[in-house]
Amino acid sequence: MQTLIQDIRFALRTLIRTPVVTGVAVLTLALGIGANSAIFSVVNGVILKPLDYEQPSELVFIASGFPTLGFDQFWMSGPEYRELKDWNQSFLDIGAYNTGEVSITGGDSPIRVSAAFATAELFGVLGVPAFMGRAIGRDDDVPQAEPVLVLSHGLWQRAFGGDRNVLGKVYEVNGTTRTIIGVMPQGFDVHDEKVEAWLPLQLDPANPRSRGGHFLYAIGRLKPGVQIERARAEVASLLVRWEEEGGGHSPSPEGHPIHLTDMQEEVVGDVRPALLVLLGAVGFVLLIACANVGNLLLARAEARQKEIAVRTALGAGRGRLAKQFLTESVVLSLIGGTLGLIVGAVGVRALLATNPNSIPRVGEITLDASVMVFTLGVSIVAGLIFGLAPLLHLTVKDLSGSLREGGQRTTAGAARLFLRRGLVVSELALAVILVIGAGLMLRSFSALQQVDPGFQVDGLLSFRLYLPPTTYVQPDQQATFLEEMRAQLGGLPGVANVAGMSGLPPQRRLNANTMEFEGLEQNDDGPPHNVDFWQFVTDGYFETMGIPIVEGRAFGPQDLEGSVPAGLVNETMARTFWPGESPLGRRVRQGNNPWITIVGIVKDVKQQGIDQETGTELYFYYQQVANVMGFAPRTMNMVLRTTVPPTSIARLVRESVWATDANLPVADLQSMDQVIFESVARPRFLTLLLLTFGLVALTLASVGTYGVMSYTVAERSHEMGIRMALGAQAGSVLKLVLQQGLTVAGIGLVIGTVGAILLTKLMGSILYGVSATDVTTFAVVPLLLMAVAALACLIPAVRATKVDPIQVLKAE
């Protein structure tokens, strides 16, 4: 231990004596280690940390599917949930829930928050007690029970000021009076839905709704000792019983299976590939940083050959020298790692501030003890890696030669030069892989930006309203209110058009409604008679959104009360069900509802994501269905087409709504540009990070190339001078140095390109509109890096031509 302390003290003194080299090395390491700390914080919080429930490894996410309809994951119906809960032998219990939004009034101003309607069993399954008060109990979760409300910790702080006397207070929730009975602990959520309010589902066991109405997800807790594979096998056997006893719409192995997934895998599964790509990218950045620092330490070790030779002559063995060098490199790396923690902390805060909704479990991402240990380990390993470089050349022969020459400059051996060039080759190869990956993500994001959402985004302002049944009892009252609201908002300065719609593109929940198509028989060869999206729209919707009518007409006065129900379809629905024919005049309906006659075709609009295939969509005339069919959705998105910056009239919009009904929350008031911006948050997040890492890698690789070429020119200055004294022209010397440098760079680029071909295939799942082996990217990036490498070689090469042959001859 005493020897180690002495080595550390000596290492610190040595590092202080060379402040420039030490400073460059520390900053390089801080950058590489800090990037790794930041990304590991994300990976640790999202993937590695167990979910914040009791014994999370026992939790299983349960959903159904309709693979023949194209839905690999779908909701369960009430009867399916009850039967699975009662029939299974693998689970201690199963809870169910669905999510949506609720309006809470009675405070300073009405608010609209995300909510979960859950069975009482769900809280027992998750095993998380309330922070204050109690969670939903079995007595709350029965029909006609006293209405109650449980708050999330965040909502309690944000909307109720953290008031501990909130328990027992009464508020209006979607028009129903509810008593607050509890507050859940900080971070409590389900499936990363960011739930802020919890309400009892009150599913009647005696009448659990229609078997064909799918609206529930479920979470089960396995019995002790039961593995998920056994539960899956049991569910597979239960599917046979369902087919025999369940009747229509029952689960079946082929058409309607029940899926069981590990809860943690379900929450983070879709983001795992992207985060692992990022972790690999920062690993490459760290390796490049290690190669750079290794070159720096190699240069410093060569400058210290006389010192080391003296220590050898005094009896220091190679093992003792190796220990000293490794101690110095690890101390240097630990200093860089300490600074890297600061860089990582800043990086994590920046990531969370700029992309809070791009990844799940954001609240779990912190620089905790696991990240500290990871950073310490990375620092030590990095120190050992780049600390090996100088050891490979400090042979006894080298050192004895240095001692005999009394510190005179010696020419680096071939092995030493080979190692330097090898480090540069590795830097450039890793940089090529990273920059190609960044280039693919950039082209992918660019392709995503070019996708036509199907409507004119500029100049649109949107917000969401919920019309509670206690105030707007009948659908015609809802329709009347929306028309009055349209007229009032249309009178605001700078507003050209106003309309309403039930689902806001480009990211909305799937409807997936089974329908009957007049004259079309359902068969195995044809498309399933299912419509992906229902869209209820008011007058002026297509004009306000800028959605062209492709064929037929839009809704109009002729479609009001007393007329035949009319509908419009998008181009995808027309092609899907009536290929090569016009759907105008055709009729569709659901169940026993009136037939809807198709009167027009509109341009496709992206509904489930910019990067997703366009689904089938059926448009309903809100005013007509409210009066003729006696139904209208209570949640509506209002859109305003403005001639002024949309957000500049946000205050006027709120005041206008509250002047009409002070109890209506105005939710998500934002421009459509912002809606589109948020819809591509995750690919933008990945693109930004990979571009950053690619630029860092490119910078470090070019600096490393420059450093090695500069050192080579300095070592060969005598040779260059003699060549020029013997008649060599400056151009030939320049060509010689460039040729050597570009040969090294070319080897690195070739190795990197081959590596990129193999590794970028792992990115296929996160790319859009571009192949993982995109020819353009694989052609442009190596040329770019070759140009950068040529510039890094050119400066030392030009300096080589400035060698004075007279001075060299005098020295000889």
Tab-separated table of C-alpha atoms in Angstrom, residues 247-568:
chain	number	residue	atom	x	y	z
A	247	GLY	CA	-69.266	-17.835	-27.957
A	248	GLY	CA	-68.615	-15.143	-30.558
A	249	HIS	CA	-65.534	-12.900	-30.320
A	250	SER	CA	-63.860	-15.364	-27.935
A	251	PRO	CA	-60.047	-15.652	-27.851
A	252	SER	CA	-58.547	-18.278	-30.112
A	253	PRO	CA	-54.975	-19.367	-30.925
A	254	GLU	CA	-55.040	-18.097	-34.507
A	255	GLY	CA	-57.477	-15.216	-34.776
A	256	HIS	CA	-57.546	-13.720	-31.300
A	257	PRO	CA	-54.701	-14.874	-28.989
A	258	ILE	CA	-53.879	-13.678	-25.486
A	259	HIS	CA	-50.291	-12.394	-25.097
A	260	LEU	CA	-48.251	-12.494	-21.885
A	261	THR	CA	-45.128	-10.308	-21.702
A	262	ASP	CA	-42.659	-9.576	-18.932
A	263	MET	CA	-43.752	-6.193	-17.587
A	264	GLN	CA	-40.357	-4.536	-17.813
A	265	GLU	CA	-39.826	-5.795	-21.351
A	266	GLU	CA	-43.244	-4.445	-22.314
A	267	VAL	CA	-42.470	-0.977	-20.939
A	268	VAL	CA	-39.013	-0.555	-22.484
A	269	GLY	CA	-38.974	-3.058	-25.353
A	270	ASP	CA	-39.466	-0.652	-28.256
A	271	VAL	CA	-36.762	1.760	-27.104
A	272	ARG	CA	-34.173	-0.867	-26.146
A	273	PRO	CA	-32.536	-1.175	-29.632
A	274	ALA	CA	-32.090	2.590	-29.911
A	275	LEU	CA	-30.512	2.928	-26.456
A	276	LEU	CA	-28.156	0.015	-27.078
A	277	VAL	CA	-27.067	1.651	-30.340
A	278	LEU	CA	-26.324	4.846	-28.393
A	279	LEU	CA	-24.410	2.918	-25.724
A	280	GLY	CA	-22.308	1.288	-28.419
A	281	ALA	CA	-21.707	4.680	-30.025
A	282	VAL	CA	-20.382	6.278	-26.838
A	283	GLY	CA	-18.244	3.190	-26.288
A	284	PHE	CA	-16.618	3.915	-29.642
A	285	VAL	CA	-16.116	7.542	-28.620
A	286	LEU	CA	-14.321	6.385	-25.472
A	287	LEU	CA	-12.089	3.988	-27.432
A	288	ILE	CA	-11.135	6.829	-29.780
A	289	ALA	CA	-10.363	9.026	-26.780
A	290	CYS	CA	-8.209	6.223	-25.318
A	291	ALA	CA	-6.288	5.922	-28.599
A	292	ASN	CA	-5.648	9.663	-28.583
A	293	VAL	CA	-4.457	9.673	-24.986
A	294	GLY	CA	-2.370	6.579	-25.683
A	295	ASN	CA	-0.536	8.496	-28.405
A	296	LEU	CA	0.024	11.413	-26.028
A	297	LEU	CA	1.445	9.156	-23.326
A	298	LEU	CA	3.598	7.366	-25.879
A	299	ALA	CA	5.120	10.688	-26.926
A	300	ARG	CA	5.673	11.650	-23.299
A	301	ALA	CA	7.251	8.281	-22.498
A	302	GLU	CA	9.701	8.693	-25.371
A	303	ALA	CA	10.619	12.140	-24.034
A	304	ARG	CA	11.287	10.514	-20.645
A	305	GLN	CA	13.568	7.755	-21.940
A	306	LYS	CA	16.643	9.127	-20.200
A	307	GLU	CA	14.807	9.361	-16.885
A	308	ILE	CA	13.526	5.810	-17.208
A	309	ALA	CA	16.966	4.585	-18.286
A	310	VAL	CA	18.516	6.062	-15.142
A	311	ARG	CA	15.877	4.358	-12.975
A	312	THR	CA	16.611	1.091	-14.783
A	313	ALA	CA	20.329	1.484	-14.192
A	314	LEU	CA	19.609	2.009	-10.496
A	315	GLY	CA	17.839	-1.337	-10.328
A	316	ALA	CA	14.210	-0.733	-11.334
A	317	GLY	CA	12.856	-3.762	-13.193
A	318	ARG	CA	10.416	-3.750	-16.097
A	319	GLY	CA	7.599	-4.808	-13.774
A	320	ARG	CA	8.260	-1.851	-11.477
A	321	LEU	CA	8.372	0.541	-14.449
A	322	ALA	CA	5.179	-0.955	-15.865
A	323	LYS	CA	3.429	-0.480	-12.515
A	324	GLN	CA	4.501	3.164	-12.411
A	325	PHE	CA	3.297	3.864	-15.939
A	326	LEU	CA	-0.037	2.163	-15.322
A	327	THR	CA	-0.465	4.077	-12.064
A	328	GLU	CA	0.119	7.346	-13.919
A	329	SER	CA	-2.376	6.434	-16.638
A	330	VAL	CA	-5.052	5.322	-14.140
A	331	VAL	CA	-4.590	8.486	-12.052
A	332	LEU	CA	-4.905	10.537	-15.225
A	333	SER	CA	-8.024	8.594	-16.193
A	334	LEU	CA	-9.595	9.012	-12.753
A	335	ILE	CA	-9.083	12.769	-12.967
A	336	GLY	CA	-10.701	12.704	-16.404
A	337	GLY	CA	-13.489	10.501	-15.036
A	338	THR	CA	-14.203	12.931	-12.199
A	339	LEU	CA	-14.538	15.762	-14.679
A	340	GLY	CA	-16.494	13.379	-16.903
A	341	LEU	CA	-19.113	12.950	-14.172
A	342	ILE	CA	-19.736	16.693	-14.337
A	343	VAL	CA	-19.957	16.495	-18.134
A	344	GLY	CA	-22.327	13.542	-17.790
A	345	ALA	CA	-24.549	15.360	-15.277
A	346	VAL	CA	-24.821	18.355	-17.580
A	347	GLY	CA	-25.507	16.038	-20.508
A	348	VAL	CA	-28.292	14.190	-18.686
A	349	ARG	CA	-29.973	17.459	-17.691
A	350	ALA	CA	-29.744	18.685	-21.273
A	351	LEU	CA	-31.238	15.428	-22.598
A	352	LEU	CA	-34.144	15.520	-20.164
A	353	ALA	CA	-34.780	19.216	-20.781
A	354	THR	CA	-34.834	18.987	-24.567
A	355	ASN	CA	-36.431	15.544	-25.032
A	356	PRO	CA	-38.587	14.746	-21.969
A	357	ASN	CA	-41.142	12.675	-23.891
A	358	SER	CA	-38.838	10.812	-26.248
A	359	ILE	CA	-38.060	7.876	-23.958
A	360	PRO	CA	-39.969	6.001	-21.237
A	361	ARG	CA	-39.229	6.087	-17.491
A	362	VAL	CA	-37.715	9.555	-17.648
A	363	GLY	CA	-38.177	9.989	-13.904
A	364	GLU	CA	-35.776	7.086	-13.254
A	365	ILE	CA	-32.865	8.696	-15.125
A	366	THR	CA	-30.385	10.060	-12.569
A	367	LEU	CA	-26.670	10.019	-11.792
A	368	ASP	CA	-27.076	7.523	-8.948
A	369	ALA	CA	-24.655	5.128	-7.246
A	370	SER	CA	-24.834	2.682	-10.166
A	371	VAL	CA	-23.685	5.401	-12.561
A	372	MET	CA	-20.886	6.388	-10.153
A	373	VAL	CA	-19.635	2.804	-10.014
A	374	PHE	CA	-19.926	2.489	-13.797
A	375	THR	CA	-17.919	5.696	-14.282
A	376	LEU	CA	-15.257	4.523	-11.848
A	377	GLY	CA	-14.983	1.210	-13.662
A	378	VAL	CA	-14.845	2.861	-17.076
A	379	SER	CA	-12.143	5.259	-15.847
A	380	ILE	CA	-9.950	2.460	-14.518
A	381	VAL	CA	-10.389	0.282	-17.608
A	382	ALA	CA	-9.715	3.256	-19.889
A	383	GLY	CA	-6.560	4.060	-17.917
A	384	LEU	CA	-5.319	0.500	-18.264
A	385	ILE	CA	-6.086	0.478	-22.005
A	386	PHE	CA	-4.222	3.614	-23.003
A	387	GLY	CA	-1.562	2.999	-20.329
A	388	LEU	CA	-0.394	-0.067	-22.235
A	389	ALA	CA	0.774	1.966	-25.235
A	390	PRO	CA	4.059	3.334	-23.815
A	391	LEU	CA	4.869	0.019	-22.113
A	392	LEU	CA	5.143	-1.784	-25.437
A	393	HIS	CA	8.234	0.201	-26.405
A	394	LEU	CA	10.162	0.695	-23.203
A	395	THR	CA	12.372	-2.323	-23.752
A	396	VAL	CA	15.640	-2.722	-21.904
A	397	LYS	CA	17.517	-2.268	-25.200
A	398	ASP	CA	15.841	1.093	-25.824
A	399	LEU	CA	16.534	2.293	-22.329
A	400	SER	CA	20.198	1.289	-22.255
A	401	GLY	CA	20.683	3.022	-25.599
A	402	SER	CA	19.195	6.195	-24.216
A	403	LEU	CA	21.510	6.112	-21.244
A	404	ARG	CA	24.650	5.655	-23.398
A	405	GLU	CA	23.637	8.545	-25.650
A	406	GLY	CA	23.255	10.850	-22.679
A	407	GLY	CA	19.765	11.932	-23.613
A	408	GLN	CA	20.548	12.626	-27.243
A	409	ARG	CA	17.514	12.396	-29.597
A	410	THR	CA	17.044	8.960	-31.071
A	411	THR	CA	14.987	7.928	-34.031
A	412	ALA	CA	11.827	6.000	-33.140
A	413	GLY	CA	11.996	2.363	-34.051
A	414	ALA	CA	9.788	0.727	-36.594
A	415	ALA	CA	7.698	-0.950	-33.883
A	416	ARG	CA	7.029	2.390	-32.164
A	417	LEU	CA	5.984	4.015	-35.422
A	418	PHE	CA	3.843	1.002	-36.265
A	419	LEU	CA	1.980	1.338	-32.959
A	420	ARG	CA	1.368	5.063	-33.483
A	421	ARG	CA	-0.046	4.441	-36.924
A	422	GLY	CA	-2.068	1.511	-35.597
A	423	LEU	CA	-3.720	3.784	-33.050
A	424	VAL	CA	-4.608	6.253	-35.791
A	425	VAL	CA	-6.012	3.451	-37.943
A	426	SER	CA	-8.214	2.319	-35.050
A	427	GLU	CA	-9.398	5.892	-34.386
A	428	LEU	CA	-10.333	6.451	-38.005
A	429	ALA	CA	-12.029	3.049	-38.302
A	430	LEU	CA	-14.183	3.709	-35.237
A	431	ALA	CA	-14.910	7.237	-36.442
A	432	VAL	CA	-16.072	5.918	-39.818
A	433	ILE	CA	-18.512	3.518	-38.138
A	434	LEU	CA	-19.882	6.274	-35.912
A	435	VAL	CA	-20.198	8.888	-38.623
A	436	ILE	CA	-21.851	6.430	-41.009
A	437	GLY	CA	-24.328	5.566	-38.260
A	438	ALA	CA	-24.963	9.272	-37.675
A	439	GLY	CA	-25.333	9.799	-41.417
A	440	LEU	CA	-27.930	7.043	-41.652
A	441	MET	CA	-29.924	8.541	-38.778
A	442	LEU	CA	-29.695	11.991	-40.372
A	443	ARG	CA	-30.974	10.675	-43.711
A	444	SER	CA	-33.693	8.752	-41.876
A	445	PHE	CA	-34.822	11.834	-39.958
A	446	SER	CA	-34.672	13.910	-43.117
A	447	ALA	CA	-36.938	11.369	-44.843
A	448	LEU	CA	-39.286	11.572	-41.879
A	449	GLN	CA	-39.396	15.349	-42.152
A	450	GLN	CA	-40.387	15.064	-45.802
A	451	VAL	CA	-43.432	12.901	-45.071
A	452	ASP	CA	-46.656	14.662	-46.004
A	453	PRO	CA	-48.978	14.530	-42.967
A	454	GLY	CA	-51.920	15.066	-45.312
A	455	PHE	CA	-52.861	18.559	-44.160
A	456	GLN	CA	-51.403	22.077	-44.138
A	457	VAL	CA	-49.500	22.405	-40.872
A	458	ASP	CA	-48.578	26.093	-40.957
A	459	GLY	CA	-50.941	28.555	-39.336
A	460	LEU	CA	-52.917	26.069	-37.250
A	461	LEU	CA	-53.654	26.332	-33.530
A	462	SER	CA	-55.231	23.377	-31.706
A	463	PHE	CA	-56.643	22.601	-28.275
A	464	ARG	CA	-58.817	19.923	-26.710
A	465	LEU	CA	-62.188	20.150	-24.928
A	466	TYR	CA	-64.249	17.645	-22.972
A	467	LEU	CA	-68.014	18.216	-22.714
A	468	PRO	CA	-69.224	16.590	-19.448
A	469	PRO	CA	-72.562	14.687	-19.478
A	470	THR	CA	-73.854	16.601	-16.469
A	471	THR	CA	-73.813	19.872	-18.419
A	472	TYR	CA	-74.276	18.627	-21.983
A	473	VAL	CA	-76.717	15.809	-21.464
A	474	GLN	CA	-77.784	15.154	-25.042
A	475	PRO	CA	-75.619	14.884	-28.173
A	476	ASP	CA	-77.552	17.736	-29.821
A	477	GLN	CA	-76.547	19.976	-26.890
A	478	GLN	CA	-72.918	19.114	-27.574
A	479	ALA	CA	-73.351	19.953	-31.252
A	480	THR	CA	-75.047	23.253	-30.431
A	481	PHE	CA	-72.268	24.234	-28.036
A	482	LEU	CA	-69.549	23.435	-30.586
A	483	GLU	CA	-71.276	25.554	-33.228
A	484	GLU	CA	-71.514	28.470	-30.795
A	485	MET	CA	-67.860	27.979	-29.876
A	486	ARG	CA	-66.865	27.927	-33.554
A	487	ALA	CA	-68.695	31.187	-34.153
A	488	GLN	CA	-67.122	32.853	-31.114
A	489	LEU	CA	-63.587	31.697	-31.916
A	490	GLY	CA	-64.083	32.669	-35.559
A	491	GLY	CA	-64.601	36.252	-34.451
A	492	LEU	CA	-61.168	36.533	-32.833
A	493	PRO	CA	-58.648	38.748	-34.635
A	494	GLY	CA	-56.512	36.842	-37.116
A	495	VAL	CA	-58.751	33.727	-37.201
A	496	ALA	CA	-59.804	32.660	-40.702
A	497	ASN	CA	-61.475	29.272	-40.053
A	498	VAL	CA	-62.472	27.132	-37.052
A	499	ALA	CA	-63.428	23.462	-36.941
A	500	GLY	CA	-63.563	20.498	-34.587
A	501	MET	CA	-62.515	16.845	-34.843
A	502	SER	CA	-62.545	13.865	-32.516
A	503	GLY	CA	-58.947	12.700	-33.142
A	504	LEU	CA	-55.943	14.982	-33.573
A	505	PRO	CA	-53.383	13.820	-36.159
A	506	PRO	CA	-50.654	12.758	-36.567
A	507	GLN	CA	-50.634	10.670	-33.361
A	508	ARG	CA	-53.920	9.427	-31.996
A	509	ARG	CA	-55.300	6.249	-30.520
A	510	LEU	CA	-56.429	3.493	-32.856
A	511	ASN	CA	-60.203	2.860	-33.043
A	512	ALA	CA	-60.213	-0.455	-34.965
A	513	ASN	CA	-63.991	-0.753	-35.346
A	514	THR	CA	-65.573	-3.745	-37.059
A	515	MET	CA	-68.137	-2.656	-39.656
A	516	GLU	CA	-70.530	-4.078	-42.209
A	517	PHE	CA	-69.950	-3.206	-45.881
A	518	GLU	CA	-73.030	-3.395	-48.063
A	519	GLY	CA	-72.473	-5.721	-51.005
A	520	LEU	CA	-69.065	-6.935	-49.779
A	521	GLU	CA	-68.792	-10.410	-48.313
A	522	GLN	CA	-66.111	-11.104	-45.719
A	523	ASN	CA	-63.695	-13.809	-46.939
A	524	ASP	CA	-60.182	-15.022	-46.199
A	525	ASP	CA	-58.750	-13.495	-49.379
A	526	GLY	CA	-60.193	-10.019	-48.839
A	527	PRO	CA	-59.391	-7.344	-46.265
A	528	PRO	CA	-60.956	-7.705	-42.797
A	529	HIS	CA	-64.070	-5.561	-42.428
A	530	ASN	CA	-62.470	-3.292	-39.887
A	531	VAL	CA	-61.889	0.479	-40.004
A	532	ASP	CA	-58.767	1.773	-38.261
A	533	PHE	CA	-59.983	5.296	-37.483
A	534	TRP	CA	-63.312	7.004	-36.977
A	535	GLN	CA	-63.138	10.769	-37.297
A	536	PHE	CA	-66.066	12.964	-36.249
A	537	VAL	CA	-65.762	16.437	-37.766
A	538	THR	CA	-67.718	19.683	-37.703
A	539	ASP	CA	-68.508	22.051	-40.534
A	540	GLY	CA	-65.438	23.561	-42.163
A	541	TYR	CA	-63.065	20.802	-41.059
A	542	PHE	CA	-61.504	20.022	-44.438
A	543	GLU	CA	-61.151	23.719	-45.342
A	544	THR	CA	-59.589	24.561	-41.966
A	545	MET	CA	-57.109	21.691	-42.046
A	546	GLY	CA	-56.319	22.109	-45.736
A	547	ILE	CA	-57.265	18.521	-46.628
A	548	PRO	CA	-58.215	18.212	-50.315
A	549	ILE	CA	-61.391	16.454	-51.454
A	550	VAL	CA	-60.205	13.912	-54.042
A	551	GLU	CA	-63.620	12.848	-55.310
A	552	GLY	CA	-67.214	13.692	-54.483
A	553	ARG	CA	-68.007	16.391	-51.941
A	554	ALA	CA	-67.509	17.461	-48.347
A	555	PHE	CA	-70.242	17.621	-45.716
A	556	GLY	CA	-72.736	20.413	-46.191
A	557	PRO	CA	-76.187	21.779	-45.236
A	558	GLN	CA	-77.843	18.933	-47.157
A	559	ASP	CA	-76.495	16.488	-44.558
A	560	LEU	CA	-78.168	18.044	-41.538
A	561	GLU	CA	-81.116	16.715	-39.518
A	562	GLY	CA	-83.612	14.599	-41.434
A	563	SER	CA	-81.252	13.578	-44.217
A	564	VAL	CA	-79.582	10.273	-44.995
A	565	PRO	CA	-76.403	9.808	-42.871
A	566	ALA	CA	-73.363	10.694	-44.958
A	567	GLY	CA	-69.725	9.743	-44.621
A	568	LEU	CA	-66.398	10.345	-46.307
